[in-house]
Short mmCIF file of C-alpha atoms in Angstrom, two decimals:
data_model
loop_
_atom_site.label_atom_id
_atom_site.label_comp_id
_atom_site.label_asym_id
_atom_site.label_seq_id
_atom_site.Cartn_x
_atom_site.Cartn_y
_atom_site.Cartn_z
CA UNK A 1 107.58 -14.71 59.39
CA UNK A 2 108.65 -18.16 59.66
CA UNK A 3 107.29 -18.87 56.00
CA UNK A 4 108.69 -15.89 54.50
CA UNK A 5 112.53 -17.27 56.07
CA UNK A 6 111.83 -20.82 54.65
CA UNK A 7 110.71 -19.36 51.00
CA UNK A 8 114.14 -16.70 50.50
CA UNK A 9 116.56 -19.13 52.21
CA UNK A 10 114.98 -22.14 49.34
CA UNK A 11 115.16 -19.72 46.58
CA UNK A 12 119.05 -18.78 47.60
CA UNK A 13 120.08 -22.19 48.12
CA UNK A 14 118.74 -23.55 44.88
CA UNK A 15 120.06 -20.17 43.23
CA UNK A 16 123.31 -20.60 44.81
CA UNK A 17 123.57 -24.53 44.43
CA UNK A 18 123.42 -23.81 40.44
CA UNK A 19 125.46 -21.29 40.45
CA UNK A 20 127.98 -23.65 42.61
CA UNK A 21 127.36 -26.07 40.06
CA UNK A 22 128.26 -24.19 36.93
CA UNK A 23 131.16 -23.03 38.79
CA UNK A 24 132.65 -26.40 39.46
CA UNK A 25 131.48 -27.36 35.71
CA UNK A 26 134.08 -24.44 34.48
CA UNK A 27 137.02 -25.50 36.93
CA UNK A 28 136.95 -29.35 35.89
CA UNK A 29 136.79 -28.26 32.04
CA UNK A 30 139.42 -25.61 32.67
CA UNK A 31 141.43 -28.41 33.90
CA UNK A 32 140.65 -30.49 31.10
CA UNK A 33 141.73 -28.12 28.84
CA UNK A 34 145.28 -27.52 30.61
CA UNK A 35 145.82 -31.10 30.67
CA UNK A 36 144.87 -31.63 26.88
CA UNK A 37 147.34 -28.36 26.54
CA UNK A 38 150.13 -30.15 27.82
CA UNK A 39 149.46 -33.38 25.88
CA UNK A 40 149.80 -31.40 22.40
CA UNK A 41 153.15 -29.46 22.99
CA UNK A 42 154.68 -33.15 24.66
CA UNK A 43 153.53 -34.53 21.05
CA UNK B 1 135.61 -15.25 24.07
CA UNK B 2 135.28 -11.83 22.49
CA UNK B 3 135.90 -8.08 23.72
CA UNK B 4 131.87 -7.31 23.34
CA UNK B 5 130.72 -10.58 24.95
CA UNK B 6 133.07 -9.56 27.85
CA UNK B 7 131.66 -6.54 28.27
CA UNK B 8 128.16 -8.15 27.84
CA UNK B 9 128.68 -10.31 30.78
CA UNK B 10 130.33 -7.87 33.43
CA UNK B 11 127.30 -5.69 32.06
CA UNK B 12 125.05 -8.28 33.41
CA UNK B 13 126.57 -8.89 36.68
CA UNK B 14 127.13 -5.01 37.66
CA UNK B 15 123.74 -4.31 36.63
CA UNK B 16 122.42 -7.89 38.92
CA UNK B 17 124.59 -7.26 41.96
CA UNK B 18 122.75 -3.80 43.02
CA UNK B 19 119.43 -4.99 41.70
CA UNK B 20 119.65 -7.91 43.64
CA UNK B 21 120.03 -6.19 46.90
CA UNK B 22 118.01 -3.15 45.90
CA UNK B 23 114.86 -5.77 45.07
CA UNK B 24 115.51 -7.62 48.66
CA UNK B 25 115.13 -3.69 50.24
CA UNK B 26 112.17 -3.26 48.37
CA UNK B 27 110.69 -6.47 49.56
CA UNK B 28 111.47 -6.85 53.01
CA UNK B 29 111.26 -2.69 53.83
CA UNK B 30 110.08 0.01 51.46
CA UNK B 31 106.79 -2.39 50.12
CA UNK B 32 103.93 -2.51 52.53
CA UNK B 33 102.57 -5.57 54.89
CA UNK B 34 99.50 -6.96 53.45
CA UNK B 35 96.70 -6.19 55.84
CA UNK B 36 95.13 -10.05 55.25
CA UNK B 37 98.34 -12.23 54.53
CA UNK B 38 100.77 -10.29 56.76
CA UNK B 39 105.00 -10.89 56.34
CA UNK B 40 104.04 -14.02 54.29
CA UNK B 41 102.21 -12.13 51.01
CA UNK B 42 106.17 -11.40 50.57
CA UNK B 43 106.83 -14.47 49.18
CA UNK B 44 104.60 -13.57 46.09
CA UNK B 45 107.26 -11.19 44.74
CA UNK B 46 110.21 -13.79 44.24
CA UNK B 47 107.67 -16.39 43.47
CA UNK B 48 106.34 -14.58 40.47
CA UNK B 49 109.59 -13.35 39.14
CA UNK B 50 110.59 -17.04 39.40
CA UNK B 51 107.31 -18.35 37.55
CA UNK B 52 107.85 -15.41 34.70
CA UNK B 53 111.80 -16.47 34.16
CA UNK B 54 110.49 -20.75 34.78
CA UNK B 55 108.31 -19.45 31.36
CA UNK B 56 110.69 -17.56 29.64
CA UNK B 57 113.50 -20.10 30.08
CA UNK B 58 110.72 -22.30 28.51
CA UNK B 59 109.17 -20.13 25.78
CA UNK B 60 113.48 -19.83 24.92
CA UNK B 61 113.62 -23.88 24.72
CA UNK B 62 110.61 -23.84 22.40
CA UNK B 63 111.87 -21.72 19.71
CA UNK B 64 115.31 -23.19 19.26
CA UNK B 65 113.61 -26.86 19.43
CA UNK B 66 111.25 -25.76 16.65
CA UNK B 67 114.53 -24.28 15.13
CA UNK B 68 116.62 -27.60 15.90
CA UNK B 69 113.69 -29.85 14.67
CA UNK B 70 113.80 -28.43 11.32
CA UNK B 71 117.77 -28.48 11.22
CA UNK B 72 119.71 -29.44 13.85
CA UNK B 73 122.30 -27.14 14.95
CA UNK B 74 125.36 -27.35 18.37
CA UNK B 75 124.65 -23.85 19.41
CA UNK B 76 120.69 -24.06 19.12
CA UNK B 77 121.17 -27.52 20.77
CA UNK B 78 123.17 -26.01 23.61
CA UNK B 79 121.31 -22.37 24.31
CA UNK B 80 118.10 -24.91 24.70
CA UNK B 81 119.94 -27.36 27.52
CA UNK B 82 120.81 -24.26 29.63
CA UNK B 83 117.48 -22.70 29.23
CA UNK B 84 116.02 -25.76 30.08
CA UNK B 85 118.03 -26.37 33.17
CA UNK B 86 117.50 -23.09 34.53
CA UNK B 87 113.68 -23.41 33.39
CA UNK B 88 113.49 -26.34 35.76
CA UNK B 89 115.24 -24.51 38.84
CA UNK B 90 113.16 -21.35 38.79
CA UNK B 91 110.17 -23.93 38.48
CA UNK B 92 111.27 -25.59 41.34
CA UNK B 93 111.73 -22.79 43.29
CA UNK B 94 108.34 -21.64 42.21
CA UNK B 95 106.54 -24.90 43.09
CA UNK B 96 108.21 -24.80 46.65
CA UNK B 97 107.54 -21.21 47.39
CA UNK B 98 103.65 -21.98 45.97
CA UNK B 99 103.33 -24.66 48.65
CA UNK B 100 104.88 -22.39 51.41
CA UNK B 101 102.73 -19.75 50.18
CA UNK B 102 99.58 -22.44 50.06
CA UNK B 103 100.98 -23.69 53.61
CA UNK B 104 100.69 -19.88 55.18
CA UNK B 105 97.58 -18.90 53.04
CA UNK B 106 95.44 -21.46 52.70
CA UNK B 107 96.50 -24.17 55.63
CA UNK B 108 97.53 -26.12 52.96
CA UNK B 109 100.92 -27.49 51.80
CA UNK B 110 99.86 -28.75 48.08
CA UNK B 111 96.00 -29.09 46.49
CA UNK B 112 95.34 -29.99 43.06
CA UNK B 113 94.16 -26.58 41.77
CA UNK B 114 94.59 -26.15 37.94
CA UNK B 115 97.86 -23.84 38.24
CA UNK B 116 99.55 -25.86 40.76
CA UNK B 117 98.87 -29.60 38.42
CA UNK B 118 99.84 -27.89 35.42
CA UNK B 119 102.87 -26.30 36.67
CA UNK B 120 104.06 -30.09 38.11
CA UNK B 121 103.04 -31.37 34.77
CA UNK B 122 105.61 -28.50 33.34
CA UNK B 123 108.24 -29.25 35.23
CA UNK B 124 108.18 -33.03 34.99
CA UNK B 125 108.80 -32.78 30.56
CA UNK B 126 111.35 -30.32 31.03
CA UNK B 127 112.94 -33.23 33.81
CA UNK B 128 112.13 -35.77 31.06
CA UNK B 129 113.96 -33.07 28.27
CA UNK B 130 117.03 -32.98 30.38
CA UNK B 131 116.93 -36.80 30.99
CA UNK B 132 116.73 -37.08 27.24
CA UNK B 133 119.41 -35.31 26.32
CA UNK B 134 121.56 -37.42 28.33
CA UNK B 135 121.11 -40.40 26.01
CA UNK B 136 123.54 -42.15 24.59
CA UNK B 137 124.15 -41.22 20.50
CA UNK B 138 124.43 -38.71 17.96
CA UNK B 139 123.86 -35.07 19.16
CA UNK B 140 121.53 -34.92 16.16
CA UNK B 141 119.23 -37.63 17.07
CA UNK B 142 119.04 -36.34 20.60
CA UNK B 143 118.56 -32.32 19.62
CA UNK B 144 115.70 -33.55 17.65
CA UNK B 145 114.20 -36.28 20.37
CA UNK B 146 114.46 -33.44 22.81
CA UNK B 147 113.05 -31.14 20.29
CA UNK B 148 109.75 -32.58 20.55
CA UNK B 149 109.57 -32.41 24.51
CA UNK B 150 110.74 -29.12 24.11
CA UNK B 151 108.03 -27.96 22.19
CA UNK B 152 105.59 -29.78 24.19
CA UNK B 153 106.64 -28.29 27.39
CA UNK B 154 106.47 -25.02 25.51
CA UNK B 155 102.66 -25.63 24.41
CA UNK B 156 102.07 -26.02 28.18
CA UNK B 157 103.23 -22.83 29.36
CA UNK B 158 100.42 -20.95 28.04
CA UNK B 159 98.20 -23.74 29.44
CA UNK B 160 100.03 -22.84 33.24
CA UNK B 161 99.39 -19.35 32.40
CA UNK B 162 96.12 -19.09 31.72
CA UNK B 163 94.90 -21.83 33.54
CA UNK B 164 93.67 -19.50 36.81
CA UNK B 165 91.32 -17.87 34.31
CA UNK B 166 89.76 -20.86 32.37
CA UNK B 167 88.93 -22.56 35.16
CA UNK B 168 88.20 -20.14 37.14
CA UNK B 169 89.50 -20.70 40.41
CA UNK B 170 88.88 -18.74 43.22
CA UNK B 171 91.87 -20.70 45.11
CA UNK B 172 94.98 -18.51 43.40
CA UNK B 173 94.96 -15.20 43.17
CA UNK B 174 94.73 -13.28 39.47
CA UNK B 175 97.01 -10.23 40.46
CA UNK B 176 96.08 -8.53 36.67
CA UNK B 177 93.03 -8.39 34.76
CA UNK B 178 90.19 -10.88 36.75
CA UNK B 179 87.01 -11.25 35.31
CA UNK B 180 85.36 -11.35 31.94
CA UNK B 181 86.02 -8.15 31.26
CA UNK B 182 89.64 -8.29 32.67
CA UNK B 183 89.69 -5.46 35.05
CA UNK B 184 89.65 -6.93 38.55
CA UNK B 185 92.43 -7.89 40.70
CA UNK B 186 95.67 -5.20 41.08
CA UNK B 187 97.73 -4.45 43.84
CA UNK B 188 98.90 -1.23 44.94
CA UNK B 189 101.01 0.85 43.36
CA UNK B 190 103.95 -0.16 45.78
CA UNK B 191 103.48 -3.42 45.65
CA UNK B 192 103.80 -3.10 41.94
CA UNK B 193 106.32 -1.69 41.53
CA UNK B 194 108.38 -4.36 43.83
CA UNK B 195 106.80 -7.00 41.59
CA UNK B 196 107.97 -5.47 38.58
CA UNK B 197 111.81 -4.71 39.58
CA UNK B 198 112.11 -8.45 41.65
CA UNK B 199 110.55 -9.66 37.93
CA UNK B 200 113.45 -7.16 36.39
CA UNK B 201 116.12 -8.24 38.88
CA UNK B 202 115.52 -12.47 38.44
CA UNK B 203 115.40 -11.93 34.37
CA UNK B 204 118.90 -10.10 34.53
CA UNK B 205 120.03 -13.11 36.63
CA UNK B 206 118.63 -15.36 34.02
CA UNK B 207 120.25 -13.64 31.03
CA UNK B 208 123.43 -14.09 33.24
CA UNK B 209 123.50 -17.59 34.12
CA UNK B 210 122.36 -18.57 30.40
CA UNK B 211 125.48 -16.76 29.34
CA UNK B 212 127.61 -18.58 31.52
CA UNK B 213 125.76 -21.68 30.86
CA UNK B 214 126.27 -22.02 27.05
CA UNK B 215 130.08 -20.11 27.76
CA UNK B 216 130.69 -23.66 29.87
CA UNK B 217 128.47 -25.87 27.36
CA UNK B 218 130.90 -24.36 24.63
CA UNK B 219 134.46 -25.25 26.37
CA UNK B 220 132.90 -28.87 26.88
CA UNK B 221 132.65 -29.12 23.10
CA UNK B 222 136.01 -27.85 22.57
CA UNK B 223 137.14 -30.36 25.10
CA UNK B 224 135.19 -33.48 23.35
CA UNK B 225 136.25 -32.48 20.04
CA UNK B 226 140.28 -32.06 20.94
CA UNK B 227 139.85 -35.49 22.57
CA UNK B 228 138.12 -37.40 19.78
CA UNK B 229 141.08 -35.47 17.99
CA UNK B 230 143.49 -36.56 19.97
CA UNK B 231 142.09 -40.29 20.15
CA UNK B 232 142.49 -40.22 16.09
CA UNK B 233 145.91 -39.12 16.01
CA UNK B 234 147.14 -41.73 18.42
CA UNK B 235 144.83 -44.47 16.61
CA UNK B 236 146.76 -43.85 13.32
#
């Protein structure tokens, strides 16, 4: 039983790490994007 | 992004969400305990969904390499990262739940047996493809560089795949078509069945996080080219 705990909790941590990562990919570009945003109308 | 792609993508994640929870029920309740293995002959159901969606992710990189090496192309260039990336996760998690699996089955954390050497060798080129496309220089020069470990990575997965069966190892199990005359192993019909919905359920998830990768891959080109934009105006 022990084995079987240690393989699903690996698999949903690396799942859930990428998924994290993507996520935090998508917030600092959404960022990006407001700050480039505001750039162009101050020009 | 588009009305249809929208309704692509909460397509995907309403059809994941149940099938994600319905595959854990099968696993864990409705499919039988191996009378050998016990609890731990779970693992195989996640781990081969994983190793199927590790090769598809890497079949996927193959064809738009072969596609970028003859002309390279942003969107080819980017569906291949993302594939690649998630080709090396589900291979991770497929090489870790392999040793648990060797660990409870055959007292064993890691031996080199054909499937488990050539599924390392796998998943250090796609490593090396992902390194490589973080080089410094033209996105051209790179899609093609990375082309060619692509499509080297690619060669291997039928190599991983078949590897049990040339070399005949009695050490991992052949779950369809043993023998010379391919009609040993199978499981029963239960266990099937889980296999084939956990393999359903983890390819859905793949289709969705490929999605959301190139969506995000996208935006960061939009970003780099409104900069370099920018950068011009306020050079001139």
């Amino acid at each position: 039983m022990t084995y079987l705990f240690m393989t699903y909790t690996i698999i949903w941590a690396l799942i859930s790490g990428y998924v994290l990562i993507l996520g935090k990919r998508q917030k600092q570009l959404q960022k990006e994007i407001k700050l480039l945003e505001e750039w162009n109308t101050e020009q | 992004m588009s009305k249809v792609s929208g309704i692509i993508d909460k397509l995907l994640f309403f059809t994941l969400v149940p099938s994600f929870f319905l595959a854990l029920w099968l696993v864990f309740i409705w499919s039988p305990v191996e009378r050998v293995m016990g609890a731990p002959q779970k693992i195989f159901y996640f781990h081969v969904g994983c190793a199927w969606v590790a090769f598809l992710a890497f079949i996927i990189v193959g064809y738009y390499s072969v596609r970028n090496l003859i002309k390279p192309n942003m969107n080819h260039h980017i569906a291949a990262g993302i594939s690649a990336e998630i080709g090396v996760i589900f291979t991770t998690v497929t090489l870790l739940s392999g040793m648990i699996w060797g660990k409870s089955s055959w007292n064993t954390w890691w031996t080199w047996e054909p499937r488990l050497a050539t599924t390392l060798i796998l998943w250090f080129i796609y490593v090396a493809y992902l390194f490589v496309r973080k080089m410094e220089g033209s996105w051209e020069n790179i899609a093609r560089l990375s082309a060619v470990f692509g499509i080297i990575g690619c060669i291997n997965v039928p190599i991983v795949f078949m590897a049990i069966r040339w070399w005949n190892t009695k050490l991992h199990p052949v779950v369809f078509g043993e023998g010379k005359d391919q009609s040993g192993g199978g499981i029963a019909p239960e266990m099937l069945l889980t296999l084939l919905f956990s393999i359903f359920t983890i390819t859905v998830l793949y289709a969705f996080l490929m999605r959301k990768g190139i969506e995000i891959e996208k935006m960061r080109d939009t970003v780099r080219r409104a900069k370099n934009r920018a950068i011009s105006r306020l050079a001139s």
